[in-house]
XYZ file of C-alpha atoms in Angstrom:
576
model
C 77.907 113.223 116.282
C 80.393 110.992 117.966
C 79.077 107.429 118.521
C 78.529 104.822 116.717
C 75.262 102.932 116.398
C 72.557 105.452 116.216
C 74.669 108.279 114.884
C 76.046 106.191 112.666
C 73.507 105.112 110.810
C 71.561 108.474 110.979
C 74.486 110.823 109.936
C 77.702 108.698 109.652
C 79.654 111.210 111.834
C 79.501 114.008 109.916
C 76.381 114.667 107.369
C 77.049 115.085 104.064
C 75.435 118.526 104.471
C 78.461 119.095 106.625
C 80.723 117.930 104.014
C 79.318 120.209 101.613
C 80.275 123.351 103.042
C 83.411 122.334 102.367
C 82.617 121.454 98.833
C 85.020 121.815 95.720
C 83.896 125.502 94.331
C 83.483 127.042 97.607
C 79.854 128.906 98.427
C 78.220 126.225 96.140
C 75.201 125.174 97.417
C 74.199 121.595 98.011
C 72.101 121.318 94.683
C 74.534 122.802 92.844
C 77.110 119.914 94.356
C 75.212 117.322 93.081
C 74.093 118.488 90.066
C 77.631 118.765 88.498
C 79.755 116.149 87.517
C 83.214 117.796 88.472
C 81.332 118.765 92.117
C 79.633 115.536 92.274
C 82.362 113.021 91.498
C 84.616 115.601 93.915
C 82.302 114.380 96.719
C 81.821 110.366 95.741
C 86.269 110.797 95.299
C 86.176 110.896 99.406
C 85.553 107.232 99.245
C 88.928 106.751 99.109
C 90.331 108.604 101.086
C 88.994 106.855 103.795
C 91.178 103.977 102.680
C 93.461 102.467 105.387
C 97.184 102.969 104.756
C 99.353 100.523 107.047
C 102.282 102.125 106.334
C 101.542 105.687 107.379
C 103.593 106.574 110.309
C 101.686 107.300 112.814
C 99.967 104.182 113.130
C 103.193 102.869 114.853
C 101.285 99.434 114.837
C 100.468 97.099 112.022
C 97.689 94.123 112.377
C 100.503 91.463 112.305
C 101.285 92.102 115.495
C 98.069 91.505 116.952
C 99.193 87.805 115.353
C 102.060 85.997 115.365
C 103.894 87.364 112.567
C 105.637 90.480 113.875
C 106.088 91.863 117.173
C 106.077 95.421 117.542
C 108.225 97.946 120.081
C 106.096 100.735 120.128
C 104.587 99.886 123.705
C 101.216 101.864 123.159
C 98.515 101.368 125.515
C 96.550 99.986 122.284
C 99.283 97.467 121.312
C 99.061 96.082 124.844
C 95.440 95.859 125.308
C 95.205 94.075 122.410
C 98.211 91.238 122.795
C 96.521 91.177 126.239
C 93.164 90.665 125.000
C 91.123 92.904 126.026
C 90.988 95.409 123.046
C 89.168 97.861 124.808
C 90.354 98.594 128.245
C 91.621 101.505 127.817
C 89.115 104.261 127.067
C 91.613 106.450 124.821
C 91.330 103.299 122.366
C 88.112 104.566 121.114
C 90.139 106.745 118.482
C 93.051 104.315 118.010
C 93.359 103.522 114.580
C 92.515 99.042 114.231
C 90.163 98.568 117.345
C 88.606 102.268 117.813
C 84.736 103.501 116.636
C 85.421 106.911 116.472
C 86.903 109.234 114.282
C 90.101 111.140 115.665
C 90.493 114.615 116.265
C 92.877 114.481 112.731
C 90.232 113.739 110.532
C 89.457 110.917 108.309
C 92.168 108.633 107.025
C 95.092 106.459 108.264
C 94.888 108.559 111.599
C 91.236 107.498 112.548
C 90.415 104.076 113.450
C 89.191 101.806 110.158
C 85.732 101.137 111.629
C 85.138 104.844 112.040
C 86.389 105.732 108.579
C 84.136 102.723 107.242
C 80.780 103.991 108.533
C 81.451 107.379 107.305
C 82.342 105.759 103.711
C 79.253 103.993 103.959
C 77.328 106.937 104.427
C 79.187 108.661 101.310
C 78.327 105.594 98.852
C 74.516 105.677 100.325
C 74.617 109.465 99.382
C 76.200 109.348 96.035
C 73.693 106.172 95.047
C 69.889 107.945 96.607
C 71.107 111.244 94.615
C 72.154 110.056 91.321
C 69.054 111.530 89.922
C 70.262 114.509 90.760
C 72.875 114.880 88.376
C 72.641 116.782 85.341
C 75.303 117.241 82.994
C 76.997 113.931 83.303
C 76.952 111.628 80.362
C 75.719 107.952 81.097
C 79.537 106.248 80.976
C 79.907 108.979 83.948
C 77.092 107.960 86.085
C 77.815 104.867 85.523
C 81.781 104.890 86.730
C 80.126 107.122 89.764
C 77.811 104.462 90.920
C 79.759 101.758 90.375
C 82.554 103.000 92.268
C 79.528 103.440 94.960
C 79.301 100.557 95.346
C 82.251 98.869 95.129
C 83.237 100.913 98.093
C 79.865 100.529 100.462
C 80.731 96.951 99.808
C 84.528 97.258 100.474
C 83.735 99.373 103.757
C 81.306 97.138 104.995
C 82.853 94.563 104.633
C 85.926 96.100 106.725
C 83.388 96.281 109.710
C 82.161 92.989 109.167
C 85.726 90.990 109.697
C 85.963 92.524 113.005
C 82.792 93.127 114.684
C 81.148 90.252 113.113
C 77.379 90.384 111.437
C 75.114 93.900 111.063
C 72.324 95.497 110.362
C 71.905 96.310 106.650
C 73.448 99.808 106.174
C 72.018 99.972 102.420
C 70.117 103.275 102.483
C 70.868 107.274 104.376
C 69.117 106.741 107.858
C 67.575 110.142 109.358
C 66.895 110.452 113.252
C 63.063 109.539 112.846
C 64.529 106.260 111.875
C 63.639 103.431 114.099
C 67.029 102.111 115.336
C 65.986 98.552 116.814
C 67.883 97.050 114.302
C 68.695 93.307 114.926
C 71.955 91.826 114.010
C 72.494 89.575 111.120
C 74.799 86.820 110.758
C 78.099 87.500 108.779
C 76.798 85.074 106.293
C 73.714 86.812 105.591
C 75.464 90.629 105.985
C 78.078 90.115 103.677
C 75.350 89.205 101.101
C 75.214 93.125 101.092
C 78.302 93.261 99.871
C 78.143 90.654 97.170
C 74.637 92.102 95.460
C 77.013 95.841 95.649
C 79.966 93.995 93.579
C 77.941 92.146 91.129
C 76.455 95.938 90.456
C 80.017 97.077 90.813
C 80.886 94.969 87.947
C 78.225 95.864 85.953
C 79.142 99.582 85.543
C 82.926 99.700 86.070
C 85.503 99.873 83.496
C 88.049 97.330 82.898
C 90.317 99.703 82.713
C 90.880 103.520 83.856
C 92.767 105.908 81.817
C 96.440 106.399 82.838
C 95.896 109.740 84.671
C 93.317 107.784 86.734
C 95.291 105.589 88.438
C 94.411 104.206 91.261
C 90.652 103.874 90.582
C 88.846 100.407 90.815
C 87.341 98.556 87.652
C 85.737 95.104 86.998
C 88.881 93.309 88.153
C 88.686 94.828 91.427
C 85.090 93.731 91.567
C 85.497 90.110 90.888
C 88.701 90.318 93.225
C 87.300 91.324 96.281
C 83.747 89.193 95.624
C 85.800 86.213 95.933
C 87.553 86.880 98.799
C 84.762 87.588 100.946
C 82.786 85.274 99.427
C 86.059 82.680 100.846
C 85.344 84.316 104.273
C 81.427 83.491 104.236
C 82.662 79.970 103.567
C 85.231 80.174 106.764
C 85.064 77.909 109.965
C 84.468 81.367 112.273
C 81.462 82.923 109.690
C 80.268 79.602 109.998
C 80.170 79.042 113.632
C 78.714 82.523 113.143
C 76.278 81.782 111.404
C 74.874 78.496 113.768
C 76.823 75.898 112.076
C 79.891 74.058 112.779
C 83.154 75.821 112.705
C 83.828 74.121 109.572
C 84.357 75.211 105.659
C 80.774 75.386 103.873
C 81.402 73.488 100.473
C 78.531 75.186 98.504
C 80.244 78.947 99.344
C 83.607 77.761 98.338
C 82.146 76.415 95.250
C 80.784 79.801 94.236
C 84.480 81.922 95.622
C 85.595 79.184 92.986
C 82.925 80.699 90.223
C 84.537 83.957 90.628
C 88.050 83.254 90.981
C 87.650 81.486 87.413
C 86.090 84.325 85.766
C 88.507 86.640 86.831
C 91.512 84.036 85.721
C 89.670 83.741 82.733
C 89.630 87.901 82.260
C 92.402 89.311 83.796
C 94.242 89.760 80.986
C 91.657 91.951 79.737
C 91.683 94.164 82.964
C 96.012 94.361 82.758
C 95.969 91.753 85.416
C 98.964 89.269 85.804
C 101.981 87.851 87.913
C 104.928 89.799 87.922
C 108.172 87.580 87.360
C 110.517 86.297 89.506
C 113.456 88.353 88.573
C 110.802 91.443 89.631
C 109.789 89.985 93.127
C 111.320 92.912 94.620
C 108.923 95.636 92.303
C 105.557 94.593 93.118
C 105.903 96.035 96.939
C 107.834 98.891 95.904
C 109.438 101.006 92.770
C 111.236 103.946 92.195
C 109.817 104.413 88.574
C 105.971 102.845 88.682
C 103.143 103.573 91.176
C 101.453 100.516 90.461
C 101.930 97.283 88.931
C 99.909 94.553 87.268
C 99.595 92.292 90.329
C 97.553 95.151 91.768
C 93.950 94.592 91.976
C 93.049 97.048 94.931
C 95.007 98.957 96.271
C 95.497 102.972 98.265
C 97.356 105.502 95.305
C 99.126 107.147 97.807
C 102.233 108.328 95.445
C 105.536 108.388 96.448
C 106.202 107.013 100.104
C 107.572 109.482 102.594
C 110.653 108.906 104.122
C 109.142 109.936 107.881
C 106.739 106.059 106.698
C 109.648 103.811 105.963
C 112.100 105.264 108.643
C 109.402 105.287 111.955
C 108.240 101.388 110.660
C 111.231 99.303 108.883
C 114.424 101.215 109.501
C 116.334 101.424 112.602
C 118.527 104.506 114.223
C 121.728 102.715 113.182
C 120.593 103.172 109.167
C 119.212 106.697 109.753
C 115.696 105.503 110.680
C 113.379 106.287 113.508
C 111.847 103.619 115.885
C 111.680 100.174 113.439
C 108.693 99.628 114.831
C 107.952 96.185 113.297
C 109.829 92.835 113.509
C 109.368 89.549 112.225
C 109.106 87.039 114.564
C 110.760 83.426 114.605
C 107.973 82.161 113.827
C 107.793 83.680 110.769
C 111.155 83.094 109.463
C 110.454 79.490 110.545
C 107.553 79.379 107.771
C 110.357 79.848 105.130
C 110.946 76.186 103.263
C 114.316 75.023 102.474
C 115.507 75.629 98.396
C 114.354 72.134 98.182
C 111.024 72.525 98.700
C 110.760 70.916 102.445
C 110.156 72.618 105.694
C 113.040 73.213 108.222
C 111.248 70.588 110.326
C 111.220 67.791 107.555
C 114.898 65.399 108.540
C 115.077 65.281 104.533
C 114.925 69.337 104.261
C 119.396 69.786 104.752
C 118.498 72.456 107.198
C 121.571 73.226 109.722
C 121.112 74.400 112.581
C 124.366 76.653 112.696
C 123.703 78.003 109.737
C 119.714 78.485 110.105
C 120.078 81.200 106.970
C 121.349 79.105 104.479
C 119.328 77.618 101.419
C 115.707 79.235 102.526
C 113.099 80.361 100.237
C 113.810 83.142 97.894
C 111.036 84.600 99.310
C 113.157 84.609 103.004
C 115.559 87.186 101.646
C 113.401 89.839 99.420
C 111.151 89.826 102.913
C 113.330 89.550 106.378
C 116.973 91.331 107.201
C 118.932 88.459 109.586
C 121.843 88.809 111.544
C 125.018 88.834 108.719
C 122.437 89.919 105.743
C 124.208 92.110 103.668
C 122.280 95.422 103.332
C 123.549 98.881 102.521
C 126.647 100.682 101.549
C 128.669 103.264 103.279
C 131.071 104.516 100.218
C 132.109 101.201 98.751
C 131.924 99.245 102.009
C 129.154 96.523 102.299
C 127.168 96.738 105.352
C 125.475 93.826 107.456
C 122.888 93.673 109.549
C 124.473 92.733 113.452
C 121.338 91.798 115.476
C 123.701 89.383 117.530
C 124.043 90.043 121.296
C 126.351 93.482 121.373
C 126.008 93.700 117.957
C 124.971 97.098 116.168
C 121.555 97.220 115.813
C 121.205 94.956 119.477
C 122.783 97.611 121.158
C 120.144 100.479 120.268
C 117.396 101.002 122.821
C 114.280 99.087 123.380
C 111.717 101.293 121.521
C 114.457 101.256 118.172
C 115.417 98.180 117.446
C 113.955 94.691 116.456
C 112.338 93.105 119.552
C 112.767 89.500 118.045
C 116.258 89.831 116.064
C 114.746 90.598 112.447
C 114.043 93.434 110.552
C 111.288 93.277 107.644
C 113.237 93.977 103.979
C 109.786 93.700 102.025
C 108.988 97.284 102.584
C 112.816 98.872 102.949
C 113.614 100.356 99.591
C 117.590 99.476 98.431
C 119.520 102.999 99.840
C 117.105 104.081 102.233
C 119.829 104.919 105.089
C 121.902 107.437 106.308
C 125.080 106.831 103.683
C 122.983 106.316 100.440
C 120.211 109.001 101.520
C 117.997 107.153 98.813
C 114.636 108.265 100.898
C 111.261 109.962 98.902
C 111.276 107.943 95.585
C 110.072 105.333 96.140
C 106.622 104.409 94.896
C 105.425 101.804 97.899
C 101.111 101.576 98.055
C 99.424 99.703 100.640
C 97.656 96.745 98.492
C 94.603 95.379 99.904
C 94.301 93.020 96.832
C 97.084 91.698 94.324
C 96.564 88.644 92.510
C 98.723 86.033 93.954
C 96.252 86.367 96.477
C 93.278 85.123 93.888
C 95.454 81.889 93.726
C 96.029 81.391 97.347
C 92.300 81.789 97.696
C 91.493 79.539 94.747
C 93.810 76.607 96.315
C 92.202 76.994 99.671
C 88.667 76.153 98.313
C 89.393 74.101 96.120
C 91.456 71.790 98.595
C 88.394 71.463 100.955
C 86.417 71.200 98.153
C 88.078 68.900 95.584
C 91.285 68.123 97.743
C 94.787 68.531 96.577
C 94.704 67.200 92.791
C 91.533 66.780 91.373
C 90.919 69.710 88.753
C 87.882 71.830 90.113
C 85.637 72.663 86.571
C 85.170 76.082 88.220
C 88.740 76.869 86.837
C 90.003 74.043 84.902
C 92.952 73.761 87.578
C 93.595 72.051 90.666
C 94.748 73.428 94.463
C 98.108 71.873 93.813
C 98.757 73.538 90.663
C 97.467 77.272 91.806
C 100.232 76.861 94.264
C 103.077 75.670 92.221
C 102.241 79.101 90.251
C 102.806 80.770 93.169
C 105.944 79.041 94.249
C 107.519 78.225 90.876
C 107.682 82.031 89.787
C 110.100 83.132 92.581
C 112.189 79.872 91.739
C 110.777 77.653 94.331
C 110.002 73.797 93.505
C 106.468 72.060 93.150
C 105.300 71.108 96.663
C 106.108 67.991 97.221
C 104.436 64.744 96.854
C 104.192 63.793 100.228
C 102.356 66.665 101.131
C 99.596 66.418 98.715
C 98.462 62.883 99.583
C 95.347 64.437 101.940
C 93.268 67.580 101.846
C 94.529 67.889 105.571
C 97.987 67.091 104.887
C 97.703 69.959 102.474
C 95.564 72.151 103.886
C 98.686 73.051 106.491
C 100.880 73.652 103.326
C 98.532 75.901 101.689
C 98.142 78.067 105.138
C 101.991 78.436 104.889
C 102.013 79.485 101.321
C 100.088 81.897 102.261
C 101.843 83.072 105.007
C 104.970 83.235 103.247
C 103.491 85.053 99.869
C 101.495 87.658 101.846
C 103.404 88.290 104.707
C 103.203 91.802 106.581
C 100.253 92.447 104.186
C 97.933 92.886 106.343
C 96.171 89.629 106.054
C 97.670 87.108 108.781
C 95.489 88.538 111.671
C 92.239 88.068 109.736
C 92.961 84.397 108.567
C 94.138 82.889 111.591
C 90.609 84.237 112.563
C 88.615 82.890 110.105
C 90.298 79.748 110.026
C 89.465 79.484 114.232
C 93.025 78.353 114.303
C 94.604 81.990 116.808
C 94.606 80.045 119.772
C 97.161 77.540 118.807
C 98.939 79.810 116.005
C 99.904 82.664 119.001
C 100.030 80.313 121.940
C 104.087 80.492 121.526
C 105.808 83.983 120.163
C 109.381 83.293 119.367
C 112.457 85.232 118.891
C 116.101 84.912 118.068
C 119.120 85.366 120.519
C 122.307 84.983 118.971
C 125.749 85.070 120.525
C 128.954 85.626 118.230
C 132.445 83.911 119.661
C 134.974 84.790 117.621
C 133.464 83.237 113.667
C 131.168 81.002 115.683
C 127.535 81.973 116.369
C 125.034 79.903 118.519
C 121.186 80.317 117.815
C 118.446 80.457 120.550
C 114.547 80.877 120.042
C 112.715 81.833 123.612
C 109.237 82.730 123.695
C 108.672 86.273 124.032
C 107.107 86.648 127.833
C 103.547 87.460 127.788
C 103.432 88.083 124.157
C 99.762 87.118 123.474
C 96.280 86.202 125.230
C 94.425 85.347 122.689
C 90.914 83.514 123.824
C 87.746 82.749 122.293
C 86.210 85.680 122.730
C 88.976 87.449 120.916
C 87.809 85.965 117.546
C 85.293 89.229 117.080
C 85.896 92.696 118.408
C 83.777 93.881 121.249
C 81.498 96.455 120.456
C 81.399 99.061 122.824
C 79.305 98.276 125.557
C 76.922 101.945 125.396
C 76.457 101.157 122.087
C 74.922 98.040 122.488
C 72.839 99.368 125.575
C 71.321 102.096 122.937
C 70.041 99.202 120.768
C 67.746 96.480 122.528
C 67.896 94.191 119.407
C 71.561 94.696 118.823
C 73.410 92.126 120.594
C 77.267 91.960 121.988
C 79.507 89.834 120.822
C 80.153 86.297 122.636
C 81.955 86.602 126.009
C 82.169 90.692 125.830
């Protein structure tokens, strides 16, 4: 039970019957699984763990690097096919962990490729929904939490498959062999309608809230969260050029993301849903005290972060790390306004040139280490970082150090380093969902929709405003005026936001997707090279050789070629 399209949707990789032997109360029999609550939730609890985790360690390779926000020095075969574009020519990469369709030899989880650990979730939800009836001693608040977490996940999961190999067939119900398999392939429009009926029955029987030894578990918020994001992606250029239209925004699908981004403004206090402060930036990616925060909306409990995580992605040998596997690129740090409000390109911005570091974004320093950014303490002496050109961390070898002269901060806990030995206690989740991201998404329809000002009756606030929230609550100033005199003069600034709020979240890859905008956005990957003479430094930004080759085909995965040969209705993706 190893491949994808047939097994898949007749077993999902391993039956559930297989599952079962391993069940809670060992020697239980399959009836007796599902007729018991503590046995039957035990089972429907493996949704998720088949939650991806970016930051485990043996991924060694993070989605942004696929884009143009970091560049990564692991130099695996999987790394390269993909910057090369062409994903799968290497046949190891069947089990690698963002392009692969099979589940590795270690099991389910952040070790087996997202796809795989999708259809096998799939399967799980279609189990725990066609057996329900099954269930005996449950009350009805506990069926209810059961199926609704059901189906928050078969949507979640789906949806997972659906952003990279484009549309499906509908995976709604426990396929057996005798199944016919000639399954055509939908649209992503009409397959992520799937997952839109599962959240609106999601929301229906979650909770708004769990109790606090359930942590972790989605509710109503989570629901109305994730319904409006992919109901933003239905309405994006590439689902739409999916879908036989133009690769251009449909208005009536951002009018309904809209819909549900104002009832969940509207009840988030209700689910413990809000912006953490300013003077808290820092806490909402990682904590030494709380597990979670209210900006989480969805996100993987995963407890406190190992130090083996942090140390083989973020910190370098010089600190006490491993490899520091991921670095921001220029590009990135170019994305960072001045104090002021203006970008670094704008002649009215103050930025200097010998001094590029100066006056950014708050945002800049709580998410990227630079050369001469204090960070660390050996006794009572301050450490900097020294990416310059014979500098501390430039001297370390190729497959340790920052290939573009940055290091990311977001996700390096204060005194996690050799001197400090601050490592295992830090609470640091991946987030799929927090709600800064609810505004981003709100601003982006509503600027195509209503353009930058007007006040969209969906929410009772405009695109402009949604992103002064986001900006104005880590000190930044209101965009300015002369970038909010056209939806396409806007449109830019809104992409930036949103590079600069989310960044190394795990959603840069998909956007510049959606958006059809890759092939321009990783034409040019830049780094820093900086040489120190005496107090004087001097700043260069070369493209990084043969960093990217992105083309059009590159927009969707290619599914694997026997695959498709299995199915006579199920068609490959364009130019695969």
């Amino acid at each position: 039970m190893k491949r994808f399209i047939i097994l898949l949707l007749a077993l999902g990789f391993l039956s559930c019957e297989r599952f079962l032997d391993r069940s809670p109360d060992q020697g239980v029999t399959e009836t007796e699984v599902f007729t018991n609550y503590e046995s039957y939730r035990a089972f429907n609890d493996k949704l998720y763990a088949y939650l991806d985790d970016y930051f485990d360690w043996r991924r060694r390779f993070d989605s942004g690097s696929f884009s143009d926000e970091t560049e990564n020095n692991s130099n695996w075969t999987v790394q390269n096919d993909m910057n090369a574009g062409g994903f799968y020519s290497s046949a190891g990469n069947s089990t690698q962990t963002e392009i692969g369709w099979e589940i590795s030899n270690h099991g389910i989880g952040s070790r087996s490729p997202v796809i795989a650990n999708s259809f096998q979730a799939i399967r799980t939800a279609n189990t725990t929904i066609e057996r329900i009836e099954m269930l005996q001693d449950a009350t009805p608040g506990q069926i209810d939490e059961l199926m609704g977490q059901a189906y928050f996940m078969r949507a979640w999961h789906y949806f997972q498959v659906l952003i990279r190999w484009g549309g499906m067939p509908e995976m709604k119900v426990s396929f057996t062999p005798d199944t016919d398999f000639n399954l055509p392939r939908r649209s992503f429009v009409e397959s992520a309608q799937d997952c839109l009926e599962d959240l609106d029955m999601a929301f229906e029987l979650l909770p708004t809230k769990w109790e606090s030894n359930q942590l972790g578990r989605v509710t109503k918020g989570a629901a109305l969260g994730l319904k409006g994001m992919i109901q933003l992606y239905m309405a994006s250029p590439l689902m739409q050029q999916d879908a036989g239209n133009g690769a251009v925004y449909n208005q009536d699908l951002l009018k309904q993301a809209m819909v549900t981004q104002g009832e969940l403004f509207k009840t988030a206090g209700e689910y413990g849903i809000q912006l953490m402060s300013g003077d808290n930036y820092k806490d909402i990616f990682y904590s030494e005290f709380e597990p979670a925060n209210s900006e989480y909306i969805f996100w993987r409990h995963t407890g406190i972060r190992s130090s083996q995580d942090v140390r083989n992605h973020f910190i370098p040998q010089s600190y006490g790390g491993a490899n520091a596997t991921t670095g921001p690129t220029q590009n990135t740090v170019d994305r960072y306004e001045m104090s002021n409000g203006l970008p670094i390109t704008d002649p009215d911005s103050g930025f200097d040139s010998s001094n590029p570091y100066e006056n950014r974004d708050p945002r800049f320093y709580n998410n990227v280490l630079y050369d001469g950014a204090p960070w660390g303490k050996n006794g009572d002496t301050q450490l900097y970082i020294e990416t310059y050109t014979g500098g501390r961390e430039d001297k370390l070898p190729i497959n340790q150090r920052s290939l573009t002269g940055y290091f990311i901060k977001k996700y390096w806990p204060e005194g996690n380093n050799r001197w400090e030995n601050r490592y295992d206690m830090h609470y640091m989740p991946w987030v799929f969902i927090r709600y800064a991201q609810i505004y981003l998404d709100f601003a982006e329809a509503a600027n195509e929709v209503y353009g930058p000002t007007a006040v969209a009756p969906e929410t009772g606030m405009s695109a402009v405003q949604a992103i002064n929230i986001i900006r104005n609550r880590v000190g930044m100033p209101d965009v300015n005026s002369k970038f909010t005199a056209s939806k396409d003069l806007f449109r830019e600034r809104i992409r930036n936001e949103r590079a600069v709020e989310l960044c190394f979240e795990g959603h840069r890859w998909f956007d510049s997707r959606r958006w059809k905008t890759a092939q321009v956005d990783y034409r040019s990957i830049r780094k820093v090279i900086i040489t120190k003479d005496g107090d004087n430094y001097s700043y260069e930004y070369p493209e990084i050789p043969n960093a990217r080759n992105f083309s059009e085909r590159n927009y969707w995965y290619p599914i694997p070629l026997e695959e498709v040969s299995k199915n006579e209705n199920f068609t490959q993706n364009p130019g695969w």
